[in-house]
Short mmCIF file of C-alpha atoms in Angstrom, two decimals:
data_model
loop_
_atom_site.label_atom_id
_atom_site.label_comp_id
_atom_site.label_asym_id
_atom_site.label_seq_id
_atom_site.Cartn_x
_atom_site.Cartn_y
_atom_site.Cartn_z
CA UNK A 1 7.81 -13.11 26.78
CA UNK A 2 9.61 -11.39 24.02
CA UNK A 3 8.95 -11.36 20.08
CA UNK A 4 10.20 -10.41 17.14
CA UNK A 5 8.14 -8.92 14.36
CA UNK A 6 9.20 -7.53 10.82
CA UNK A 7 8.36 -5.44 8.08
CA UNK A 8 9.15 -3.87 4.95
CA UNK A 9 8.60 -1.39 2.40
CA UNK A 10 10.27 -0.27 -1.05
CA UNK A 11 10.51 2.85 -2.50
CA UNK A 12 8.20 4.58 -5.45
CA UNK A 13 11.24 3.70 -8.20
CA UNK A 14 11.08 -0.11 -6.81
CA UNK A 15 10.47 -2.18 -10.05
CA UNK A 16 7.59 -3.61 -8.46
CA UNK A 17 6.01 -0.32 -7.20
CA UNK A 18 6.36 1.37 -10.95
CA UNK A 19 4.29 -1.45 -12.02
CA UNK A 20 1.84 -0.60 -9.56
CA UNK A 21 1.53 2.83 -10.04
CA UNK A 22 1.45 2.35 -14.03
CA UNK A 23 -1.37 0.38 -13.56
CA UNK A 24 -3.45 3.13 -11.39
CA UNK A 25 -2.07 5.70 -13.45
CA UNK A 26 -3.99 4.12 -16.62
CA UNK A 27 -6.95 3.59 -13.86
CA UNK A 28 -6.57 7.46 -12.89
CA UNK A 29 -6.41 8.46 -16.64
CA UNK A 30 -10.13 6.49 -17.43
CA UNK A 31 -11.67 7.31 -14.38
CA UNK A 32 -11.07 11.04 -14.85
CA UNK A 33 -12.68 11.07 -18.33
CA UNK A 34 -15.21 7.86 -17.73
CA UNK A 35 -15.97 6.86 -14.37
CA UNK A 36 -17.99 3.58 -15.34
CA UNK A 37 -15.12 2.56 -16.70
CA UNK A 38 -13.78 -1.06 -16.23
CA UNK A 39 -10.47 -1.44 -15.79
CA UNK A 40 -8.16 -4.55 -14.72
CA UNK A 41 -4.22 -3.38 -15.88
CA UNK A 42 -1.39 -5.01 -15.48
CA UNK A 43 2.18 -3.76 -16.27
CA UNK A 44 5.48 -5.21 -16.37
CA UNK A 45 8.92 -3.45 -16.27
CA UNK A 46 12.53 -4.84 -17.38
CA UNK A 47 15.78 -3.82 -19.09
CA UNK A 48 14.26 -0.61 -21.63
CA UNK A 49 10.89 -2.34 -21.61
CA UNK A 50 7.43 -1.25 -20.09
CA UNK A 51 4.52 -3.90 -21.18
CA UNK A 52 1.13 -2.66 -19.98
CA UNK A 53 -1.34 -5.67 -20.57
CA UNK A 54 -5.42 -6.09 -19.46
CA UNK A 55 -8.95 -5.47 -20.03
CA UNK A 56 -10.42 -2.44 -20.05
CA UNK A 57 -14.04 -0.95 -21.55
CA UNK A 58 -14.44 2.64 -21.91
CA UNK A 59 -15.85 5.11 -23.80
CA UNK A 60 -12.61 7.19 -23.75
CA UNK A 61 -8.77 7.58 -25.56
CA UNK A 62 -6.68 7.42 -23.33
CA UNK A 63 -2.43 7.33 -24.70
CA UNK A 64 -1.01 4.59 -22.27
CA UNK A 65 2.65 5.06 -23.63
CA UNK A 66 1.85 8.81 -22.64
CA UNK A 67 0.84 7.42 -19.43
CA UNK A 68 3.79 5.49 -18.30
CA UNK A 69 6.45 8.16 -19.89
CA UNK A 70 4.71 10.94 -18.04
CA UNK A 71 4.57 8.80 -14.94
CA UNK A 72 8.16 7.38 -14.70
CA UNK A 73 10.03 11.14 -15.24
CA UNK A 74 8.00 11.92 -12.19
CA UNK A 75 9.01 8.74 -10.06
CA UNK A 76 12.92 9.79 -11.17
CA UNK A 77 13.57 7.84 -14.07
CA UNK A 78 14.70 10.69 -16.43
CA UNK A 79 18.88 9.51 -16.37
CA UNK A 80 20.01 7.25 -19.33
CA UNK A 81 23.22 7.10 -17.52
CA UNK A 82 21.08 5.06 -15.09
CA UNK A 83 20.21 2.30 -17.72
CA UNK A 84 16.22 3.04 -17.87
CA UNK A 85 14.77 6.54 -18.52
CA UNK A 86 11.03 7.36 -19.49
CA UNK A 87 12.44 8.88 -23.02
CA UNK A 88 14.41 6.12 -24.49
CA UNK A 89 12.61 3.06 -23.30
CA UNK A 90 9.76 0.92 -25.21
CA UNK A 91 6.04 0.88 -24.13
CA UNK A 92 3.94 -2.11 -25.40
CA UNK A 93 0.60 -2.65 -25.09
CA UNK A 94 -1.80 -5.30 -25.16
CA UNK A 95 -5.52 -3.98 -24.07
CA UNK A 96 -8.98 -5.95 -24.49
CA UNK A 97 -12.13 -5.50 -23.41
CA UNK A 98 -13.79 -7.03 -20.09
CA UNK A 99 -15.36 -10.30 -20.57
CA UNK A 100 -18.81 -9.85 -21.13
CA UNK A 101 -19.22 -13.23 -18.73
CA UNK A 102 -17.83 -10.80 -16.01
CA UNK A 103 -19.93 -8.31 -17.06
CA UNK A 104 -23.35 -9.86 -16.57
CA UNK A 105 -22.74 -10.18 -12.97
CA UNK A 106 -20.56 -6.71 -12.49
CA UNK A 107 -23.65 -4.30 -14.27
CA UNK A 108 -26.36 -5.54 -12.12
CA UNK A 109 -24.63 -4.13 -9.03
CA UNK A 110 -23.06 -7.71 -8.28
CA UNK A 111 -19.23 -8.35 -7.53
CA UNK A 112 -16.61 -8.63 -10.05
CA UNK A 113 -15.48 -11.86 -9.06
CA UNK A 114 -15.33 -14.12 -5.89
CA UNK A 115 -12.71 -13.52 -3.22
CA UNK A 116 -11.97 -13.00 0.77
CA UNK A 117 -10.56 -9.78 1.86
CA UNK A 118 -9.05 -8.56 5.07
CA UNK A 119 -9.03 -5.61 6.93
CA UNK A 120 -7.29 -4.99 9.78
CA UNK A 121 -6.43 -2.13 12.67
CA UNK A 122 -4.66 -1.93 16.18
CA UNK A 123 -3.97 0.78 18.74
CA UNK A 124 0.04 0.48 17.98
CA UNK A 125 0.18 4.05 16.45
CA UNK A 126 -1.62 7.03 16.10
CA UNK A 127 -2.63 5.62 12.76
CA UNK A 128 -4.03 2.56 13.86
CA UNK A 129 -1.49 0.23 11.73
CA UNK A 130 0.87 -1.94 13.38
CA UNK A 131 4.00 0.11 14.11
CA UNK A 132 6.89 -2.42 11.70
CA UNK A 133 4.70 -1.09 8.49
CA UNK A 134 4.49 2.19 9.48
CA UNK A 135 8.40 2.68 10.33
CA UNK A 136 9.31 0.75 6.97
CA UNK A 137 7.47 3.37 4.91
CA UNK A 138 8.64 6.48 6.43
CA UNK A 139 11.76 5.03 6.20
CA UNK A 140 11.53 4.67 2.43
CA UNK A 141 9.36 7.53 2.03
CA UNK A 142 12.52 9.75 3.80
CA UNK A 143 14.47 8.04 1.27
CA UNK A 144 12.67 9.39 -1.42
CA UNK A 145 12.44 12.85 -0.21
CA UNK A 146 16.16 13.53 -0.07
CA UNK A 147 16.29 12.48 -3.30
CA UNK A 148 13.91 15.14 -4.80
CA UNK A 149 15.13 17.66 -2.51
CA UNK A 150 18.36 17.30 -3.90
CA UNK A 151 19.72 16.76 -0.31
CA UNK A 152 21.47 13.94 -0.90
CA UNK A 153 21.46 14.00 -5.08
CA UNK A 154 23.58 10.42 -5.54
CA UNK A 155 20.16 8.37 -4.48
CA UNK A 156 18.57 6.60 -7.05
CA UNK A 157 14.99 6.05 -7.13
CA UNK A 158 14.85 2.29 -6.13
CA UNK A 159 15.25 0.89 -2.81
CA UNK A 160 13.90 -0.45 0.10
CA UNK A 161 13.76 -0.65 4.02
CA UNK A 162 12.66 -3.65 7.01
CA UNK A 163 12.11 -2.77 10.49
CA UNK A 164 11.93 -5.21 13.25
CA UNK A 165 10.40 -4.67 16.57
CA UNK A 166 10.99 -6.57 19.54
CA UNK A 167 7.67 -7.06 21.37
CA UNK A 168 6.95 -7.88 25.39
CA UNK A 169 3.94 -9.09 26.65
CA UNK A 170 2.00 -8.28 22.99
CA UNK A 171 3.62 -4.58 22.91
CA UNK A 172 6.15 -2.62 21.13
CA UNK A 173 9.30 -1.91 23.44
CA UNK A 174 12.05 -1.16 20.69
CA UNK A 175 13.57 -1.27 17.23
CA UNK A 176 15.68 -4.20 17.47
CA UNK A 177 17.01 -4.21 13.55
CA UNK A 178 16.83 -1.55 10.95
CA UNK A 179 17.47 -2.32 7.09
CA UNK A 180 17.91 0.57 4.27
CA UNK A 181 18.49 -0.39 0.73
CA UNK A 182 19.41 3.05 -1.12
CA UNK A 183 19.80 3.10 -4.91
CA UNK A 184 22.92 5.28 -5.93
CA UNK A 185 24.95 6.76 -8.32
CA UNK A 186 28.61 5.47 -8.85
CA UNK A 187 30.62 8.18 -7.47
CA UNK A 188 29.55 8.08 -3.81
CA UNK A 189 32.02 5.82 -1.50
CA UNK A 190 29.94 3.37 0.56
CA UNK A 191 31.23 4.78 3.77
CA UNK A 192 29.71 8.25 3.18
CA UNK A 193 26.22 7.32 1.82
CA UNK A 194 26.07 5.28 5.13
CA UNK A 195 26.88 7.91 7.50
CA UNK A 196 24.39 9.91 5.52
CA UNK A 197 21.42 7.51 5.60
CA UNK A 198 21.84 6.66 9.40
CA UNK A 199 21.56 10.58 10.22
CA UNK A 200 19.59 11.77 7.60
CA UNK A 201 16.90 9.18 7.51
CA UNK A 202 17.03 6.41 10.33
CA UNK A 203 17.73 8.73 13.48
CA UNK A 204 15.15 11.34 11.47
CA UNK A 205 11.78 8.38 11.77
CA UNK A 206 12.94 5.75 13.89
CA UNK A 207 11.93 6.92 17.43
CA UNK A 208 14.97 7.54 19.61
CA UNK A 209 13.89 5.86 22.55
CA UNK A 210 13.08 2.78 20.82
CA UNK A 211 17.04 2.73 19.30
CA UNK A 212 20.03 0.95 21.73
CA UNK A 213 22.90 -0.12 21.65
CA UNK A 214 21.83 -3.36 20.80
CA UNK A 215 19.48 -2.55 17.89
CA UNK A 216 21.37 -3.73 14.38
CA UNK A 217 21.49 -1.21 11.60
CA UNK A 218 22.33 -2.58 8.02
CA UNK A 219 22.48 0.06 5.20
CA UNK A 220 23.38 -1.64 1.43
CA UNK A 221 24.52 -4.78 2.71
CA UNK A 222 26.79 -5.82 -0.14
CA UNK A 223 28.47 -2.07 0.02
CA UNK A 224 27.08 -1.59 -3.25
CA UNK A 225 23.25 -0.66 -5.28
CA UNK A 226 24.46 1.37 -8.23
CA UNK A 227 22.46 -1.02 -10.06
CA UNK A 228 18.83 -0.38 -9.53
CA UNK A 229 15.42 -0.24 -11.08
CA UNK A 230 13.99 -2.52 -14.03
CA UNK A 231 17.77 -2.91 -14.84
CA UNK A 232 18.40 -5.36 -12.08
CA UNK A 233 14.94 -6.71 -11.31
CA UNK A 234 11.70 -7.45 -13.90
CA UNK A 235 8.43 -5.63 -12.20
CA UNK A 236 4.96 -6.77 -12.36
CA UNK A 237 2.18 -5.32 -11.15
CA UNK A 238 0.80 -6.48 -7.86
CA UNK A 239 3.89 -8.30 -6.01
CA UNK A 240 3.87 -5.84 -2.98
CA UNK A 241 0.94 -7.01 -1.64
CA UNK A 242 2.17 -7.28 1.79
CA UNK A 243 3.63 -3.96 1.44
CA UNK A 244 0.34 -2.54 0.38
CA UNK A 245 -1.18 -3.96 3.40
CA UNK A 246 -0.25 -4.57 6.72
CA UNK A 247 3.08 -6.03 6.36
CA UNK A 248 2.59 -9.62 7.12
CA UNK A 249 1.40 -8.51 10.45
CA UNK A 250 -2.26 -9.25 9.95
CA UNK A 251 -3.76 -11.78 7.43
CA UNK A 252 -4.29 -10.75 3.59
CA UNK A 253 -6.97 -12.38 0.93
CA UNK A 254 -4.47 -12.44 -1.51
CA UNK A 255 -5.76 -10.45 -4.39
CA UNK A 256 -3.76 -7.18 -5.51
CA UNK A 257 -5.01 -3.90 -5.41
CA UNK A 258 -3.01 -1.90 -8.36
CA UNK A 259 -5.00 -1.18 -11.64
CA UNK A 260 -8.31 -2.47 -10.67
CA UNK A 261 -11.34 -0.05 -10.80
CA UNK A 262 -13.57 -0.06 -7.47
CA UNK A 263 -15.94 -2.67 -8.85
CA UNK A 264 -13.83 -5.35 -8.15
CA UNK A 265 -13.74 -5.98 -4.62
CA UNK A 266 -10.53 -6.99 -4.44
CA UNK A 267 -9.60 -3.31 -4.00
CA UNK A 268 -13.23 -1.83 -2.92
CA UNK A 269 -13.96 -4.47 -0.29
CA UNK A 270 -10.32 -4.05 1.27
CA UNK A 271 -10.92 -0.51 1.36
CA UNK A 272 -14.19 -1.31 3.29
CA UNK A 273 -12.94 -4.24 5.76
CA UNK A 274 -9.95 -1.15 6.88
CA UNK A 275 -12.38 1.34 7.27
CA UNK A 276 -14.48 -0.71 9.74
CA UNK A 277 -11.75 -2.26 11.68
CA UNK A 278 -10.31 1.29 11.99
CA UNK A 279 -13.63 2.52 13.13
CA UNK A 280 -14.06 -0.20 15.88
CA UNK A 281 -10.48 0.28 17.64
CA UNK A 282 -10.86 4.21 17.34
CA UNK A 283 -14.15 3.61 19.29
CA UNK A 284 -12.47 1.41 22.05
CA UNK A 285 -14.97 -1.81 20.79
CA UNK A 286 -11.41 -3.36 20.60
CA UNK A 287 -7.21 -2.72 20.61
CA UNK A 288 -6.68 -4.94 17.59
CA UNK A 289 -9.53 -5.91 15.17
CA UNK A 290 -9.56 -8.24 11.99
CA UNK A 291 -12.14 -8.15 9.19
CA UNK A 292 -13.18 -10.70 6.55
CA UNK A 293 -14.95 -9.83 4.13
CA UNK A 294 -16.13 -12.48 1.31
CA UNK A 295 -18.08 -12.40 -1.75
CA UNK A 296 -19.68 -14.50 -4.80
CA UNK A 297 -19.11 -13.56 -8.65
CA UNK A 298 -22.64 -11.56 -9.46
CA UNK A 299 -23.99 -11.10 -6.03
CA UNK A 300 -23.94 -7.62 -4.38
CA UNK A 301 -24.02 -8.85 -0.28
CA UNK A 302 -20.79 -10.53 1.38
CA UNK A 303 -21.29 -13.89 1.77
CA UNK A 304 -20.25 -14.15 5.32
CA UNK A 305 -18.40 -11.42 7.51
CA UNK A 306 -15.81 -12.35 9.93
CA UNK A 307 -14.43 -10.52 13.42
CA UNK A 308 -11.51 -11.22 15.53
CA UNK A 309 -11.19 -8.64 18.33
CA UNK A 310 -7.97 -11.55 19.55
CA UNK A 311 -9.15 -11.59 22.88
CA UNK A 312 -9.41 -7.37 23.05
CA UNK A 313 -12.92 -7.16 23.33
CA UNK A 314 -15.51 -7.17 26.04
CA UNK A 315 -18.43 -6.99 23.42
CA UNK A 316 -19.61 -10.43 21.33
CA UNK A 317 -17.84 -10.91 18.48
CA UNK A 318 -20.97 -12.29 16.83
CA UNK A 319 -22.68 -9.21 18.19
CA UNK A 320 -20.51 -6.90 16.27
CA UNK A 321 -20.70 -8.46 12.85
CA UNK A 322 -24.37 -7.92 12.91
CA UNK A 323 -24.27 -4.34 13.71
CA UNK A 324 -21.84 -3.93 10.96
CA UNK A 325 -23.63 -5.31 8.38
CA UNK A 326 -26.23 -2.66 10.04
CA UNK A 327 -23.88 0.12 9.87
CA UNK A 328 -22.02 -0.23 6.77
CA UNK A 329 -22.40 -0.36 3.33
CA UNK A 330 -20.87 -3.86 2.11
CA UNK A 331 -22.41 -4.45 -1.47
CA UNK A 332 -20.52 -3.14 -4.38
CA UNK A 333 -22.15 0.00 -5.03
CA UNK A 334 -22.43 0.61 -1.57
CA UNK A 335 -19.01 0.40 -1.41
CA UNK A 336 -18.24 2.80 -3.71
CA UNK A 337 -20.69 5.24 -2.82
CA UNK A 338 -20.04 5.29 1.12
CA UNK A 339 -15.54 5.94 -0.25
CA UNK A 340 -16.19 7.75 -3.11
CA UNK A 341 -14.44 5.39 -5.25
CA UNK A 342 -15.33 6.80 -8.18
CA UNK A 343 -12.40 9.68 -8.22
CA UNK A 344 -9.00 9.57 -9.99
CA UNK A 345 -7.26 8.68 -6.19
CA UNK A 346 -5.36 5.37 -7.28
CA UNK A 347 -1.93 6.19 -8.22
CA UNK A 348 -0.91 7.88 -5.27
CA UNK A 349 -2.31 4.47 -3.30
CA UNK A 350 0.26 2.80 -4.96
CA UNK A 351 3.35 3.82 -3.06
CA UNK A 352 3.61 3.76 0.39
CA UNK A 353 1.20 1.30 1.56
CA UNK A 354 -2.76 1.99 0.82
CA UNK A 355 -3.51 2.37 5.23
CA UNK A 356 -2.41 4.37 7.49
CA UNK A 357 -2.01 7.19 5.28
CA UNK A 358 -5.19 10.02 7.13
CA UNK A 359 -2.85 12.85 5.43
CA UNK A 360 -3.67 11.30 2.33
CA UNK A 361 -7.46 12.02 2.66
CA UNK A 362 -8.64 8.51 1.81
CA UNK A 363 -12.34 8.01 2.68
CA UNK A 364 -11.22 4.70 4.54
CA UNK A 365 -9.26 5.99 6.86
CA UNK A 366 -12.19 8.36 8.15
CA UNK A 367 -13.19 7.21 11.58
CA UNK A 368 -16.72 9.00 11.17
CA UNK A 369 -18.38 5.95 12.49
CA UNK A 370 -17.27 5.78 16.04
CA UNK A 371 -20.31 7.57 17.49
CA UNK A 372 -23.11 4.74 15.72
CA UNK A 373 -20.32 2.14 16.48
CA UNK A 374 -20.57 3.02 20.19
CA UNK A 375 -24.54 3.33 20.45
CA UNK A 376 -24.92 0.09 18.43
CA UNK A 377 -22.51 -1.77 20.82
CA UNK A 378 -23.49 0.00 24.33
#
C-alpha cells in the first residue's frame, strides 16, 4: 500500500522564523550574562516594525533594540530597497517581570507551568528524524547558503520549501513532489531563477534515486516573490511549531519553543522526550519511538510518561517507561543539568528545526545512552 507524507520548512528571513530567533537572541543575550535568568519573549515583525513583548527577571542590561538590529543584518535584512532593513525600522518593547505566582512553583525546582510534550525518533535517516523534515530543511537551508555565498545574489532572505514522500509498506521509496519558495530581487526573470534553484539546490539535497519522472517540482508558483519578509506577512514568535519539530509526522504538545529559558518545560522537556526516543531507536529497542512527557505547575517529576514503539518493538512498552524514568533525568533541574541548558545555544535552535541537527552539538541529540538502554532492556 502506498502513502503520501509531507513536510515543510522556511528559511531563517521567514517572518515567522525572525520572530523566533529574536526571541532566543534576547534568551542568548541574558543567559550569557545571568544564567538564572527567567525569560518568556515574544516578538512580532510587520511592515518597519519589530515589537518584542514578555516577562523576564534578571539581574542584567541587556539593549533588546541592539538585539534585534544586530540580529536581523545577520539573517540578511540590511537592503531598504527590500522594504525592511535592521537600520531604518522601529523596535518596541514591552518587558515585565515573571509572575511571582509562577515563581513559587519554578524556584523550588518545580515546573514552570503544566503541559504534555512529545518526543519522537525513527530509523528513516541517519539522523533519526523522519526523512520529509529533514529534506525540507536542507532544502531551505541550501537556499540560504547561495544567498550568503553570493552564488546566486538575487535571493532574498525569506522563503520556504515542502517535500512529499511517497511511502510503501511504512517506508520511504521516493520524492514524489518538491516545493521551493525563493525570495528575490526584481531583476531576475522567473525562468532563470528556476533553472537555477532546480540545479543548484533541489538536484544538490534531494537524493537522485528517489527523483523520476513522475516526481512534481514547483519553484515560486505564482512566477513571482519579490515581495518577501515582514513586508508581506506579520511574524510572531512561535508559529513554526511543526517546523521546529517533526513536521507533522509525529504528534506535538503544542507549546512553542522560541524565547523560553530551560525552566519551562515546554522547551526543556521536549529537549528530553528527543533525546530518549533517539537513544532507544539508536539502540535497536525500537525503529520508530514516541515520547510523552507531562507535567504539573510546581512539581519537579512528570506526571505520567508515555511510549509508543507502533508495533516496532519486541520489549514491553510498559517495561521501557520504567527503565526510563530509571535512566533519565526528567525533573526540571535534572533536565537542565543532564543538556546543559544553561548555555547561550538558543538562537541558532531557531532556524532549521531544533532535531536532527548532531552537527549542531546539541546535548539531545547525543545517543550516549544506548549502552544502559541495552543492559536495562536485555
Amino acid at each position: 500500500m502506498k502513502t503520501y507524507f509531507a513536510s515543510e520548512s522556511v528559511t531563517e528571513g521567514h517572518p515567522d522564523k525572525v520572530c523566533d530567533q529574536i526571541s532566543d537572541a534576547v534568551l542568548d543575550e541574558i543567559l550569557a550574562n545571568d544564567k538564572n535568568g527567567r525569560v518568556a519573549c515574544e516578538a512580532l515583525a510587520t511592515r518597519g516594525l519589530i515589537v518584542v513583548a514578555g516577562e523576564i527577571t534578571t539581574d542584567c542590561y541587556v539593549s533588546i533594540p541592539k538585539v534585534v538590529r544586530k540580529l536581523l543584518k545577520t539573517i540578511g535584512y540590511d537592503d531598504p530597497a527590500g522594504g525592511f532593513d535592521y537600520e531604518s525600522c522601529g523596535v518596541v518593547t514591552a518587558i515585565q517581570e515573571q509572575s511571582a505566582d509562577i515563581a513559587l512553583g519554578v524556584d523550588t525546582g518545580g515546573a514552570g507551568d503544566q503541559g504534555l510534550m512529545f518526543g519522537f525518533a525513527n530509523s528513516e535517516t541517519p539522523e533519526l528524524m523522519p526523512l520529509p523534515i529533514m529534506l525540507s530543511h536542507r532544502l531551505a537551508q541550501r537556499l540560504s547558503e547561495l544567498r550568503k555565498d553570493g552564488t546566486l545574489a538575487y535571493l532574498r532572505p525569506d522563503g520556504k520549501s515542502q517535500v512529499s514522500i511517497e511511502y510503501e509498506a511504512g517506508k520511504p521509496r521516493r520524492v514524489d513532489a518538491v516545493i521551493i519558495g525563493a525570495h528575490h530581487s526584481k531583476d531576475v526573470k522567473t525562468e532563470d531563477l528556476r533553472a537555477d534553484i532546480k540545479k543548484l539546490v533541489i538536484d544538490c539535497i534531494v537524493p537522485k534515486d528517489m527523483l523520476d519522472k513522475n516526481t512534481t517540482i514547483f519553484i515560486n508558483g505564482t512566477g513571482r516573490f519579490e515581495i518577501g519578509g515582514p513586508v508581506s506577512d506579520t511574524g510572531i514568535t512561535g508559529r513554526k511549531i511543526i517546523v521546529d519539530t517533526y513536521g507533522g509526522y509525529a504528534r506535538h504538545g503544542g507549546g512553542a519553543f522560541s524565547g523560553k529559558d530551560p525552566s519551562k518545560v515546554d522547551r526543556s522537556a521536549s529537549y528530553m522526550a528527543r533525546y530518549i526516543a533517539k537513544n532507544i531507536v539508536k539502540a535497536g529497542i525500537a525503529k520508530t519511538c514516541e515520547i510523552q512527557l507531562s507535567y504539573c505547575i510546581g512539581i519537579a517529576e512528570p506526571v505520567s510518561i508515555n511510549v509508543d514503539t507502533f508495533g516496532t518493538s519486541q520489549v514491553d512498552e510498559a517495561k521501557i517507561s520504567k527503565v526510563i524514568r530509571e535512566v533519565f533525568k526528567l525533573t526540571p533541574g535534572g533536565i537542565i543539568s543532564e543538556l546543559d541548558l544553561l548555555k547561550p545555544i538558543y538562537t541558532k535552535t531557531a532556524a532549521y528545526g531544533h532535531f536532527g541537527r548532531e552537527n549542531e552539538g546539541f546535548a539531545w541529540e547525543k545517543t550516549d545512552k544506548v549502552d544502559i538502554l541495552k543492559k536495562a532492556l536485555s
